[in-house]
PDB file of C-alpha atoms in Angstrom:
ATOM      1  CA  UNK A   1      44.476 -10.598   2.620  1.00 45.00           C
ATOM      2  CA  UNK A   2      41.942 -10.658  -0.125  1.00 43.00           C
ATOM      3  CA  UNK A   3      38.478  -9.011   0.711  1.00 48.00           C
ATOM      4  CA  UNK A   4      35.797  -8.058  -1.561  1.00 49.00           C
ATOM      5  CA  UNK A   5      34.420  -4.823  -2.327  1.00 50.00           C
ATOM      6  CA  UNK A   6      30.733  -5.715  -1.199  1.00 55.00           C
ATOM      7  CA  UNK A   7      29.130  -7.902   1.219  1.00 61.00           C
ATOM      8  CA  UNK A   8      25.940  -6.469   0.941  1.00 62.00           C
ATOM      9  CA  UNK A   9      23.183  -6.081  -1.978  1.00 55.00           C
ATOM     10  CA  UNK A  10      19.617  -6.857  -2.708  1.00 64.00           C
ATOM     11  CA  UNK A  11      20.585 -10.521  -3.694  1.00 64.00           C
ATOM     12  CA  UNK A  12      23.063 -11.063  -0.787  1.00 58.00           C
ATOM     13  CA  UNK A  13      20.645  -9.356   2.039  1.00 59.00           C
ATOM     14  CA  UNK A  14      19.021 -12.873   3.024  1.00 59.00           C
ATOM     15  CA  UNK A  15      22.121 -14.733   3.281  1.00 55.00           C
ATOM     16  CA  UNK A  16      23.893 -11.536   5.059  1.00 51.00           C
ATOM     17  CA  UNK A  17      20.517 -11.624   7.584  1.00 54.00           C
ATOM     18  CA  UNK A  18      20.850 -15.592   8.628  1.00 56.00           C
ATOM     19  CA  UNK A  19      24.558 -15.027   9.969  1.00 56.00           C
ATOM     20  CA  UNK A  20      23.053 -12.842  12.574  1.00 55.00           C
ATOM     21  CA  UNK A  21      21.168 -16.157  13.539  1.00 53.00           C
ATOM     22  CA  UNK A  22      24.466 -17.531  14.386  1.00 54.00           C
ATOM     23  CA  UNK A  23      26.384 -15.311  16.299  1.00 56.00           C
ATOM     24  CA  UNK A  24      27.961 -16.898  19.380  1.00 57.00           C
ATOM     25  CA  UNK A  25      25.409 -16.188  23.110  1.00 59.00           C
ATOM     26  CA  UNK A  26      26.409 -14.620  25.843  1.00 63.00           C
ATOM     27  CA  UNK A  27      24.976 -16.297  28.524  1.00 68.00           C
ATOM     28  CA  UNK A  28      27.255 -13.825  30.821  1.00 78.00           C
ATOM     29  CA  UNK A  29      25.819 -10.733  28.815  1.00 90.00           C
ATOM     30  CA  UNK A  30      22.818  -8.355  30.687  1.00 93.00           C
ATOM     31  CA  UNK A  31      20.209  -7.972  28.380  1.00 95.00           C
ATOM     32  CA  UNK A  32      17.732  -5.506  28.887  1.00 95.00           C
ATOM     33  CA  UNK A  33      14.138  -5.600  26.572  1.00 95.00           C
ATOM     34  CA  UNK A  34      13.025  -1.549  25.895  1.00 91.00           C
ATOM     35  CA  UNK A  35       9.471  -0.358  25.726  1.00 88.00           C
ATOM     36  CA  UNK A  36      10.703   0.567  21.654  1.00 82.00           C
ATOM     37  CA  UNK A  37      10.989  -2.742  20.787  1.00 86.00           C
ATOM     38  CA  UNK A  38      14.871  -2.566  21.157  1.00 90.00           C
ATOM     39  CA  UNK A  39      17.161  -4.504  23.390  1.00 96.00           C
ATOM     40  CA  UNK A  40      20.450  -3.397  25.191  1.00 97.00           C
ATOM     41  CA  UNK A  41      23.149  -5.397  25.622  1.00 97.00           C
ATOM     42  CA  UNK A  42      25.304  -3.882  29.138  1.00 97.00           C
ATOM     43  CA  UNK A  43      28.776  -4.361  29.728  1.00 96.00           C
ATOM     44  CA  UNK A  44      30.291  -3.369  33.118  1.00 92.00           C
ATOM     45  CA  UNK A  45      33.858  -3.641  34.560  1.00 85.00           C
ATOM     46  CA  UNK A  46      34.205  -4.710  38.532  1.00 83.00           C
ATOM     47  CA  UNK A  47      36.260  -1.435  39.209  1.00 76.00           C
ATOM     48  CA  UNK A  48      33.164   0.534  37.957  1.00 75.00           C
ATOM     49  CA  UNK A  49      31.688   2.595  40.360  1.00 75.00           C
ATOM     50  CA  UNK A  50      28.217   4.090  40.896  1.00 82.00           C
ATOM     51  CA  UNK A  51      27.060   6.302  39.186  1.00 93.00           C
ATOM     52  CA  UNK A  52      29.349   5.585  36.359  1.00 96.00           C
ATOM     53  CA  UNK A  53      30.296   7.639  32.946  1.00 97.00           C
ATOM     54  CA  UNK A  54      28.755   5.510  30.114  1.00 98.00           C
ATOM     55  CA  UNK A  55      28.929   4.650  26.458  1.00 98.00           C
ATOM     56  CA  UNK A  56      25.987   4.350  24.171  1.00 98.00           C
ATOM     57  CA  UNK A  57      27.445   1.698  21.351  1.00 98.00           C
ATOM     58  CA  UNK A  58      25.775   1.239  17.933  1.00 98.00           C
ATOM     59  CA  UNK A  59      26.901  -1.436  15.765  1.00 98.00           C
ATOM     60  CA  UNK A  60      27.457  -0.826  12.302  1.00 96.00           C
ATOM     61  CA  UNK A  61      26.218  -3.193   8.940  1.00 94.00           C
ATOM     62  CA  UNK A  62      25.243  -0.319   5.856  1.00 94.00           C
ATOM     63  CA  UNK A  63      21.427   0.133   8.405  1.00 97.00           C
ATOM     64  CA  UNK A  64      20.706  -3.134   6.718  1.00 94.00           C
ATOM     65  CA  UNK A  65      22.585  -6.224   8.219  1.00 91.00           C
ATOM     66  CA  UNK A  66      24.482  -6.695  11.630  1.00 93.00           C
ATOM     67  CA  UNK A  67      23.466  -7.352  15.300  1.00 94.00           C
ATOM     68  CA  UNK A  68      24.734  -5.617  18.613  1.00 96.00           C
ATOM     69  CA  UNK A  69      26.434  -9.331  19.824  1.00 95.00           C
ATOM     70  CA  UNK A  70      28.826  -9.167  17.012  1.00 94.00           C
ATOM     71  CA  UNK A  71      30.414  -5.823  18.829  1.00 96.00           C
ATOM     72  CA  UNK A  72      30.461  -7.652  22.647  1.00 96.00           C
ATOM     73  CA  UNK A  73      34.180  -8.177  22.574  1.00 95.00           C
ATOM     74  CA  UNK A  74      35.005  -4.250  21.868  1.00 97.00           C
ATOM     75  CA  UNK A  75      32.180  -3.036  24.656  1.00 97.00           C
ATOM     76  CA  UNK A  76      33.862  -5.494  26.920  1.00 96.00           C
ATOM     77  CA  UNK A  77      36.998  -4.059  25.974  1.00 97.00           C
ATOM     78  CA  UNK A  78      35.289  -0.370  25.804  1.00 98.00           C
ATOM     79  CA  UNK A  79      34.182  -1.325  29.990  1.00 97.00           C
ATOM     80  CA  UNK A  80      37.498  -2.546  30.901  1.00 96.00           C
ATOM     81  CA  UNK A  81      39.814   0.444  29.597  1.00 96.00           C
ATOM     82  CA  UNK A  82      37.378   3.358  30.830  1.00 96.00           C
ATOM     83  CA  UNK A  83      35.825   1.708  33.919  1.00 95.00           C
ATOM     84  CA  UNK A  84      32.760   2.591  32.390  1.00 96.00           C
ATOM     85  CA  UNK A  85      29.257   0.962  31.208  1.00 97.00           C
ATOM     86  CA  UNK A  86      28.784   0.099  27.792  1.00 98.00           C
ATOM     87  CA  UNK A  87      25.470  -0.093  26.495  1.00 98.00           C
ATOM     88  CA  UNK A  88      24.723  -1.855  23.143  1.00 98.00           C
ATOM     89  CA  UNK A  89      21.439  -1.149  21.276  1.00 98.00           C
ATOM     90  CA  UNK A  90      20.195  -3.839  18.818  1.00 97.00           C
ATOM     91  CA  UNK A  91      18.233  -1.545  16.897  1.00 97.00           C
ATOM     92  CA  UNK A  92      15.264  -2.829  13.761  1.00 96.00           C
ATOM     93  CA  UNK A  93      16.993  -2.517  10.162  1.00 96.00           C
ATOM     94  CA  UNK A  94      15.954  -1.584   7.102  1.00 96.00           C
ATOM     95  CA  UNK A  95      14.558  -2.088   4.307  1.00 95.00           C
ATOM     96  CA  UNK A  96      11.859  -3.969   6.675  1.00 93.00           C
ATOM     97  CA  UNK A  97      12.040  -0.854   9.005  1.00 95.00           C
ATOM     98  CA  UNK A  98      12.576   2.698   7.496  1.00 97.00           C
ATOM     99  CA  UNK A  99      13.484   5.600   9.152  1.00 98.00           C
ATOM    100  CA  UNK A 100      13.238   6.300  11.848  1.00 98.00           C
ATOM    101  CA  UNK A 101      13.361   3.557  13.328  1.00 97.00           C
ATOM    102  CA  UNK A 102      16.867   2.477  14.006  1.00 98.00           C
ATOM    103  CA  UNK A 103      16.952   6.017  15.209  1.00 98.00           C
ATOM    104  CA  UNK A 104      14.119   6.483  17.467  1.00 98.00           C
ATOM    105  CA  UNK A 105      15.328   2.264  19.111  1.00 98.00           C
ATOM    106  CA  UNK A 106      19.216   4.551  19.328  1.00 98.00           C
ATOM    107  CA  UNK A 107      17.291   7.374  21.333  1.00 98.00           C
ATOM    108  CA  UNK A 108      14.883   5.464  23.717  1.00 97.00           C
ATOM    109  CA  UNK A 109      18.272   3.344  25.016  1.00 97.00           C
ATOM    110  CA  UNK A 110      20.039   6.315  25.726  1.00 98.00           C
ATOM    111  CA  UNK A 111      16.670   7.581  27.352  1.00 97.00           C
ATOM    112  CA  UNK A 112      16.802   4.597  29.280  1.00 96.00           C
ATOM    113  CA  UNK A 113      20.359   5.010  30.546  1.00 97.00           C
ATOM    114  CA  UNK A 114      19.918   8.344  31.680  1.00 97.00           C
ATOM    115  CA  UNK A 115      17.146   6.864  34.029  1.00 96.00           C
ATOM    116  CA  UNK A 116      19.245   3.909  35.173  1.00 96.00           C
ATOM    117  CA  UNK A 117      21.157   4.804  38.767  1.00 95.00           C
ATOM    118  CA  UNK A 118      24.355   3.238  37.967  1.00 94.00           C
ATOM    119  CA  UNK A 119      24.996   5.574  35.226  1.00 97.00           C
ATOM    120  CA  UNK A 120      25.978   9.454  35.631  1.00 97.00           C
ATOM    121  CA  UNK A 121      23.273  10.838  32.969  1.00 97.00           C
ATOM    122  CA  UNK A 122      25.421  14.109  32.838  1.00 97.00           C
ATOM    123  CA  UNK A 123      28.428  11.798  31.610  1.00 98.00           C
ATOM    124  CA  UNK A 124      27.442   9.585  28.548  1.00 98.00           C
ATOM    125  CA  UNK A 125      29.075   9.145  25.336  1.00 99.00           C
ATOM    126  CA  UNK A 126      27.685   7.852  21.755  1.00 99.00           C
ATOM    127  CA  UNK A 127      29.651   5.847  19.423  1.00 98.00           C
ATOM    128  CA  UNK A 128      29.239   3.481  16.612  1.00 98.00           C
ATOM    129  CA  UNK A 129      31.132   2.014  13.443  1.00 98.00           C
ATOM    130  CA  UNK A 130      29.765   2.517   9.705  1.00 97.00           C
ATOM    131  CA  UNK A 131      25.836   2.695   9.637  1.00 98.00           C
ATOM    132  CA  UNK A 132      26.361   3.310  13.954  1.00 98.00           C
ATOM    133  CA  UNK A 133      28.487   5.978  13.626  1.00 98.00           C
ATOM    134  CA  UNK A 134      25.591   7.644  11.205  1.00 98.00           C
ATOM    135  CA  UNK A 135      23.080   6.494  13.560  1.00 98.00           C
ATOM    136  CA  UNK A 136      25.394   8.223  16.502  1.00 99.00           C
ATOM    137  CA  UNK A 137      25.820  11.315  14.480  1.00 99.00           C
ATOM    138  CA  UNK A 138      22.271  11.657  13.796  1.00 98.00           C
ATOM    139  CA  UNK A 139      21.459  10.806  17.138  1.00 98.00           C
ATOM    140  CA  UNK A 140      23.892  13.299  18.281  1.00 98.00           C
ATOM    141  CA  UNK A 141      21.813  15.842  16.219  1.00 98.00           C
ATOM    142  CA  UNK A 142      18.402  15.001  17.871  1.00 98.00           C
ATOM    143  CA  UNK A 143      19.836  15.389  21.156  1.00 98.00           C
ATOM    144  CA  UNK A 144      20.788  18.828  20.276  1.00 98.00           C
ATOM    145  CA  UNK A 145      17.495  19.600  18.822  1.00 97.00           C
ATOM    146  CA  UNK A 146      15.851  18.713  21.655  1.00 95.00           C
ATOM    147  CA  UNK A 147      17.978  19.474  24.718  1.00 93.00           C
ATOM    148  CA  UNK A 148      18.119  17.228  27.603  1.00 91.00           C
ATOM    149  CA  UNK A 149      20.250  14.745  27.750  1.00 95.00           C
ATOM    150  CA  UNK A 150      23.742  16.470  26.378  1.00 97.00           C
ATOM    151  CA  UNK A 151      26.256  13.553  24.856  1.00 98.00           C
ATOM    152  CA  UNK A 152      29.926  14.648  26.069  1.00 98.00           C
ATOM    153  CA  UNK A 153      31.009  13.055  22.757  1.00 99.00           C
ATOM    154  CA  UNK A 154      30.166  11.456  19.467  1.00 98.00           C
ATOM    155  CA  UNK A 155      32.621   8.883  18.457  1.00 99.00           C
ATOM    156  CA  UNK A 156      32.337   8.098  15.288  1.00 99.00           C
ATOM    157  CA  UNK A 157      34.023   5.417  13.692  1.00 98.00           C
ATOM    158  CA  UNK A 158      34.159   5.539   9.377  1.00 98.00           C
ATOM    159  CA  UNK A 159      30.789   6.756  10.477  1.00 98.00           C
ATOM    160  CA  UNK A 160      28.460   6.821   7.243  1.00 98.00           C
ATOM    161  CA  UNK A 161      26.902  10.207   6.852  1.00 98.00           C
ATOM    162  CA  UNK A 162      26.059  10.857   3.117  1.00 97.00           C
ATOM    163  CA  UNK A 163      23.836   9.306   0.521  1.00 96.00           C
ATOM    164  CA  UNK A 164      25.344  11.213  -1.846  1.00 93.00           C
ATOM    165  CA  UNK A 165      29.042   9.300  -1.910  1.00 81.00           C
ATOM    166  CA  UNK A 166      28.913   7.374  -4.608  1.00 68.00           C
ATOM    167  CA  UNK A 167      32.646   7.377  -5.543  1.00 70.00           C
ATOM    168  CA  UNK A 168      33.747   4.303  -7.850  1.00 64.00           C
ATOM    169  CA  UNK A 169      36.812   2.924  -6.667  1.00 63.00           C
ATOM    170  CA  UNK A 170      38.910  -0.707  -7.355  1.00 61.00           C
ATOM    171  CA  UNK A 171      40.241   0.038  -4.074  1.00 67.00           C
ATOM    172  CA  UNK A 172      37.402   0.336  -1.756  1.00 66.00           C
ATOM    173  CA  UNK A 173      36.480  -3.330   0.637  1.00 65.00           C
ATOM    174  CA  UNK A 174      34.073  -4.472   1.742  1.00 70.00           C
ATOM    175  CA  UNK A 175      31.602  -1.602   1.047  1.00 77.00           C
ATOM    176  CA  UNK A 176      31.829  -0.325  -1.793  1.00 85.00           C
ATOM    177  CA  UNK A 177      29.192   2.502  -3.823  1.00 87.00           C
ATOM    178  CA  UNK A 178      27.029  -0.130  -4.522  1.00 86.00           C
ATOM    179  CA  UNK A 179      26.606  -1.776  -1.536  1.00 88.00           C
ATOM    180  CA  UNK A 180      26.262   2.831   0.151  1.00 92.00           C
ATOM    181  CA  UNK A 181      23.403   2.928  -2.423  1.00 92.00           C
ATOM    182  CA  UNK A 182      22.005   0.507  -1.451  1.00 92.00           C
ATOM    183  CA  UNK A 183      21.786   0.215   2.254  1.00 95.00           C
ATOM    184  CA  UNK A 184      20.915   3.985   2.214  1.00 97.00           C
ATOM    185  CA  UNK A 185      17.690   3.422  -0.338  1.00 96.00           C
ATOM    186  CA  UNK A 186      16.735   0.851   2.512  1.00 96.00           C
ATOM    187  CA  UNK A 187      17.609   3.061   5.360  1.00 98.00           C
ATOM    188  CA  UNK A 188      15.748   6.249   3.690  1.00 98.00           C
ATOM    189  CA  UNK A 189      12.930   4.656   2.152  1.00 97.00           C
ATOM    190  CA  UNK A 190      10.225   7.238   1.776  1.00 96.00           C
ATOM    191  CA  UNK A 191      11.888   9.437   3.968  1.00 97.00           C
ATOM    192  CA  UNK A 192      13.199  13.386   3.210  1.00 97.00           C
ATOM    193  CA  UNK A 193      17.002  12.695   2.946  1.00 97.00           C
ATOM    194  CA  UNK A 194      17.355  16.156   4.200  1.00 96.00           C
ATOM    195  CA  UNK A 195      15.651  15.240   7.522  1.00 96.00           C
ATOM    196  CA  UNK A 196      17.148  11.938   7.668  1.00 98.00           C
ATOM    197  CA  UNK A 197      21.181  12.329   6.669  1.00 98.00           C
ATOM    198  CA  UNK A 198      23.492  13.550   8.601  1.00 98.00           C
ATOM    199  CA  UNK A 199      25.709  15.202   6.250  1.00 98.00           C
ATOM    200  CA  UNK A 200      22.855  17.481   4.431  1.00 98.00           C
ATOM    201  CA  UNK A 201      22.129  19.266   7.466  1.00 97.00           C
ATOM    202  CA  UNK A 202      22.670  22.704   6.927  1.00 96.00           C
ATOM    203  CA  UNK A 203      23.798  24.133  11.112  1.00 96.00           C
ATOM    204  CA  UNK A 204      25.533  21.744  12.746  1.00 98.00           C
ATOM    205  CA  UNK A 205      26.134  24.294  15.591  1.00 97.00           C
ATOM    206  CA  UNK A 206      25.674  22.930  19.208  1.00 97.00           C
ATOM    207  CA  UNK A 207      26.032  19.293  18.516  1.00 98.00           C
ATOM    208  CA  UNK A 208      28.393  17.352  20.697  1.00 98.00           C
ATOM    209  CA  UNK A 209      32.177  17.452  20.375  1.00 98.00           C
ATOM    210  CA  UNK A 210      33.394  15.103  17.996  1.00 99.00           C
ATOM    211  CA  UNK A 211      36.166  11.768  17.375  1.00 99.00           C
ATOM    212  CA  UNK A 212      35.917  11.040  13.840  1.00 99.00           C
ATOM    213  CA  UNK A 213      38.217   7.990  12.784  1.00 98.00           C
ATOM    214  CA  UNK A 214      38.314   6.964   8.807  1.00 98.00           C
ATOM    215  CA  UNK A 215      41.049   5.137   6.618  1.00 96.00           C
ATOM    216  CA  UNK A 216      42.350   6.841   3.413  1.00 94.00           C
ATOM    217  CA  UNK A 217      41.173   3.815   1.191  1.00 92.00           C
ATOM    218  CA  UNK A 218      37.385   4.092   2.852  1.00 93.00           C
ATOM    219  CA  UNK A 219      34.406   4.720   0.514  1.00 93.00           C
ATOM    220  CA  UNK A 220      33.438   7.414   3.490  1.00 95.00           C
ATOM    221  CA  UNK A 221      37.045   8.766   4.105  1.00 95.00           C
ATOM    222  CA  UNK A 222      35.944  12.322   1.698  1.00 94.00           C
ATOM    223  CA  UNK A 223      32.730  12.649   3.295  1.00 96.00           C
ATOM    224  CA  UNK A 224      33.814  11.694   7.018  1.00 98.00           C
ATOM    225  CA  UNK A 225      36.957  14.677   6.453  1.00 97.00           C
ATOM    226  CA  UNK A 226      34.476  16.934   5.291  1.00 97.00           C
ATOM    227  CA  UNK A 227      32.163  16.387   8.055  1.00 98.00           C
ATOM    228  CA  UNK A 228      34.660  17.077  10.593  1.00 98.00           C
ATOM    229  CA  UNK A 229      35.605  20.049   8.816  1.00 98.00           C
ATOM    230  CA  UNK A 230      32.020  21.387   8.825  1.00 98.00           C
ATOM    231  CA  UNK A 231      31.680  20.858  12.594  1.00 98.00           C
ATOM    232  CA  UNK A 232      34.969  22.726  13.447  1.00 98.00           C
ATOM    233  CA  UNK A 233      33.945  25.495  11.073  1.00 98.00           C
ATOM    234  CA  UNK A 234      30.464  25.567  12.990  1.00 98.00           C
ATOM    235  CA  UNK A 235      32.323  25.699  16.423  1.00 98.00           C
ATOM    236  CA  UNK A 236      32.376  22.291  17.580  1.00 98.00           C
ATOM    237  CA  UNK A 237      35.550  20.849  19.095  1.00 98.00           C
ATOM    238  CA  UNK A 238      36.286  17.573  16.656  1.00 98.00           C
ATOM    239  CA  UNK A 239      39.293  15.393  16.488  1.00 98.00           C
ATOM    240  CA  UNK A 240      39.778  13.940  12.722  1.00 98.00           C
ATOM    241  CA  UNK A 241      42.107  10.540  12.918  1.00 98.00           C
ATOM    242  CA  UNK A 242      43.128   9.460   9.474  1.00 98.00           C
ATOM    243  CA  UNK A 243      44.692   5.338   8.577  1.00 97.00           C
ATOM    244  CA  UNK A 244      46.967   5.967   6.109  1.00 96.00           C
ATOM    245  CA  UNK A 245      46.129   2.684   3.417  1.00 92.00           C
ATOM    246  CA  UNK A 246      43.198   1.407   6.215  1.00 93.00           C
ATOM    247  CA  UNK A 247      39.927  -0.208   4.579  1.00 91.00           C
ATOM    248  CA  UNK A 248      36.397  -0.152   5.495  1.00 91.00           C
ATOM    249  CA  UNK A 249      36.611  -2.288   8.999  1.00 91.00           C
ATOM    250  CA  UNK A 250      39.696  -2.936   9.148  1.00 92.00           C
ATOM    251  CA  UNK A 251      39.844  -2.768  13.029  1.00 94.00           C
ATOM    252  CA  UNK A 252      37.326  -5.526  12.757  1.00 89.00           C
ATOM    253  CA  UNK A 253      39.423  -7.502  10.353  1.00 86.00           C
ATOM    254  CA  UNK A 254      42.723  -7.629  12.003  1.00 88.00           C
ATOM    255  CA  UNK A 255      42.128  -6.767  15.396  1.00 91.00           C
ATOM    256  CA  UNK A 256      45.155  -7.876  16.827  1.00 91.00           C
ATOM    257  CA  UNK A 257      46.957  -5.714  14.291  1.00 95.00           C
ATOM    258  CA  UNK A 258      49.006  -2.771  15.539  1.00 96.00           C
ATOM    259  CA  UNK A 259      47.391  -0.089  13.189  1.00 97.00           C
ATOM    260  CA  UNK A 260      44.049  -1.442  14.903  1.00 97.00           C
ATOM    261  CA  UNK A 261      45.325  -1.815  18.189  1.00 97.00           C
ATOM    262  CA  UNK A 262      46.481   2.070  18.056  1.00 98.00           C
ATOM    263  CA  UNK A 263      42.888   3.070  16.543  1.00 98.00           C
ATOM    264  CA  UNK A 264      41.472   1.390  19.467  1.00 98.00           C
ATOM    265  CA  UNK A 265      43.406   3.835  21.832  1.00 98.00           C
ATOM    266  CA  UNK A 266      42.764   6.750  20.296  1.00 98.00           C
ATOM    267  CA  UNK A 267      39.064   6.249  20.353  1.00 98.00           C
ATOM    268  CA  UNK A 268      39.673   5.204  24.543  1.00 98.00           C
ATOM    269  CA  UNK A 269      41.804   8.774  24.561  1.00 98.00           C
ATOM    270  CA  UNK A 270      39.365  10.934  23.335  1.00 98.00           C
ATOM    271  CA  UNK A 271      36.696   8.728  25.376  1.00 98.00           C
ATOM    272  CA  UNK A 272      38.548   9.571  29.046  1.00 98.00           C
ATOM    273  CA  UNK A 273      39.299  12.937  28.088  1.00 98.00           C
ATOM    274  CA  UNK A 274      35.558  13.389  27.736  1.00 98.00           C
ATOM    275  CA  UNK A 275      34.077  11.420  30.572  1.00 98.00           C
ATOM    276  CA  UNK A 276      37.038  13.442  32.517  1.00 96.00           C
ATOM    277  CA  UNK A 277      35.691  17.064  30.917  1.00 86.00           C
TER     278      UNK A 277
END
């Protein structure tokens, strides 16, 4: 399979932007418009019951690119496995919307779900892919800060954490250090990367427990190991799941792949072992 080792830069970004346009409807998809500005896709399973456990999904695309439809086929799959809600945020990108605001459209959904009565607020989960899994990470973080509403895990898939990684590599697809420097200089903007990245924070004590997935030939496998080992060594429970030769996406790629298929598990695992805690 040849892939490249960007889809995204400052040239590309228009013609990255229009596919969004043309992601398939779901006319069988509850959409739900948010005082933020945000929508939320949900995704519920007929064996669901009331109140259920619940997952907060964040799609991934470097904070630039990407839309919550392009993820409905893994919350539907998410809702079926775990007999739980899914809940997908479309949340404003960057550059046209700095942080905080992908972050602050992550937070008021899973505000919102906590109020909703079909959903145990005691029993929710947040997860994303790439720029979600920062997003869920960071979110994670807030949540902390504030108290409240207490995530019973973070699953984070090849979440992207650090500015910083900037590691050249021929065998890095599609997102490479380019395309990281980027989509974080959009994401950040103006902003104190020390507020705003997950990885520079100093006490990661307290946060919730952790799934961190990553392939060995990802631009954020080094920083996604490290994080892991930063919340273990700060006390907080974290399973670290590493693809031996997997790319950047690659459960998106080949889904029907075995390696994929597996990945897939392990994230519903360490999701029922949670909502079960």
């Amino acid at each position: 399979m040849l892939l490249p080792p960007r889809l995204v830069s400052r040239r590309t970004l228009p013609v990255m932007r229009k596919l969004r346009t043309i992601l398939p409807s779901a006319e069988d998809v509850e959409v739900h418009q948010l005082e933020s500005g945000a929508s939320a896709r949900v995704f519920r399973h007929p064996g669901t019951g009331a109140p259920s456990p619940a997952l907060l999904w964040i799609h991934g695309g470097g904070y630039v690119i990407g839309a919550a439809a392009q993820d409905d086929g893994l919350c539907r799959a998410f809702a079926e496995k775990l007999a739980a809600t899914v809940v997908s945020v479309d949340y404003r990108l960057a550059p046209d919307n700095p942080y905080p605001a992908a972050l602050d459209d992550c937070d008021a959904t899973l505000e919102w779900m906590a109020t909703q009565p079909d959903i145990d607020p005691a029993n929710i989960a947040i997860g994303g892919a790439s720029a979600g899994g920062g997003l869920a990470a960071a979110l994670a973080l807030r949540a902390a800060d504030r108290g409240g509403i207490s995530p019973v895990l973070q699953l984070l898939s090849y979440p992207m954490l650090d500015d910083r990684s900037e590691t050249p590599d021929r065998h890095h697809r599609l997102w490479d250090a380019q395309s990281n420097r980027f989509g974080w200089q959009s994401y950040l903007g103006d902003a104190d990367p020390v507020t705003a990245v997950p990885a520079r924070r100093e006490n990661l004590s307290g946060v919730a427990p952790a799934w961190i997935g990553v392939g060995t030939l990802d631009l954020f496998f080094d920083e996604d190991k490290r994080y892991a080992e930063r919340l273990e060594e700060a006390g907080v429970p974290c399973e670290f799941v590493t693809v031996p030769g997997a790319f950047h996406g690659f459960d998106l790629v080949a889904r029907r792949a075995e390696v994929s298929r597996t990945y897939f598990g392990s994230q519903c695992d360490a999701l029922r072992r949670a909502f079960a805690g």
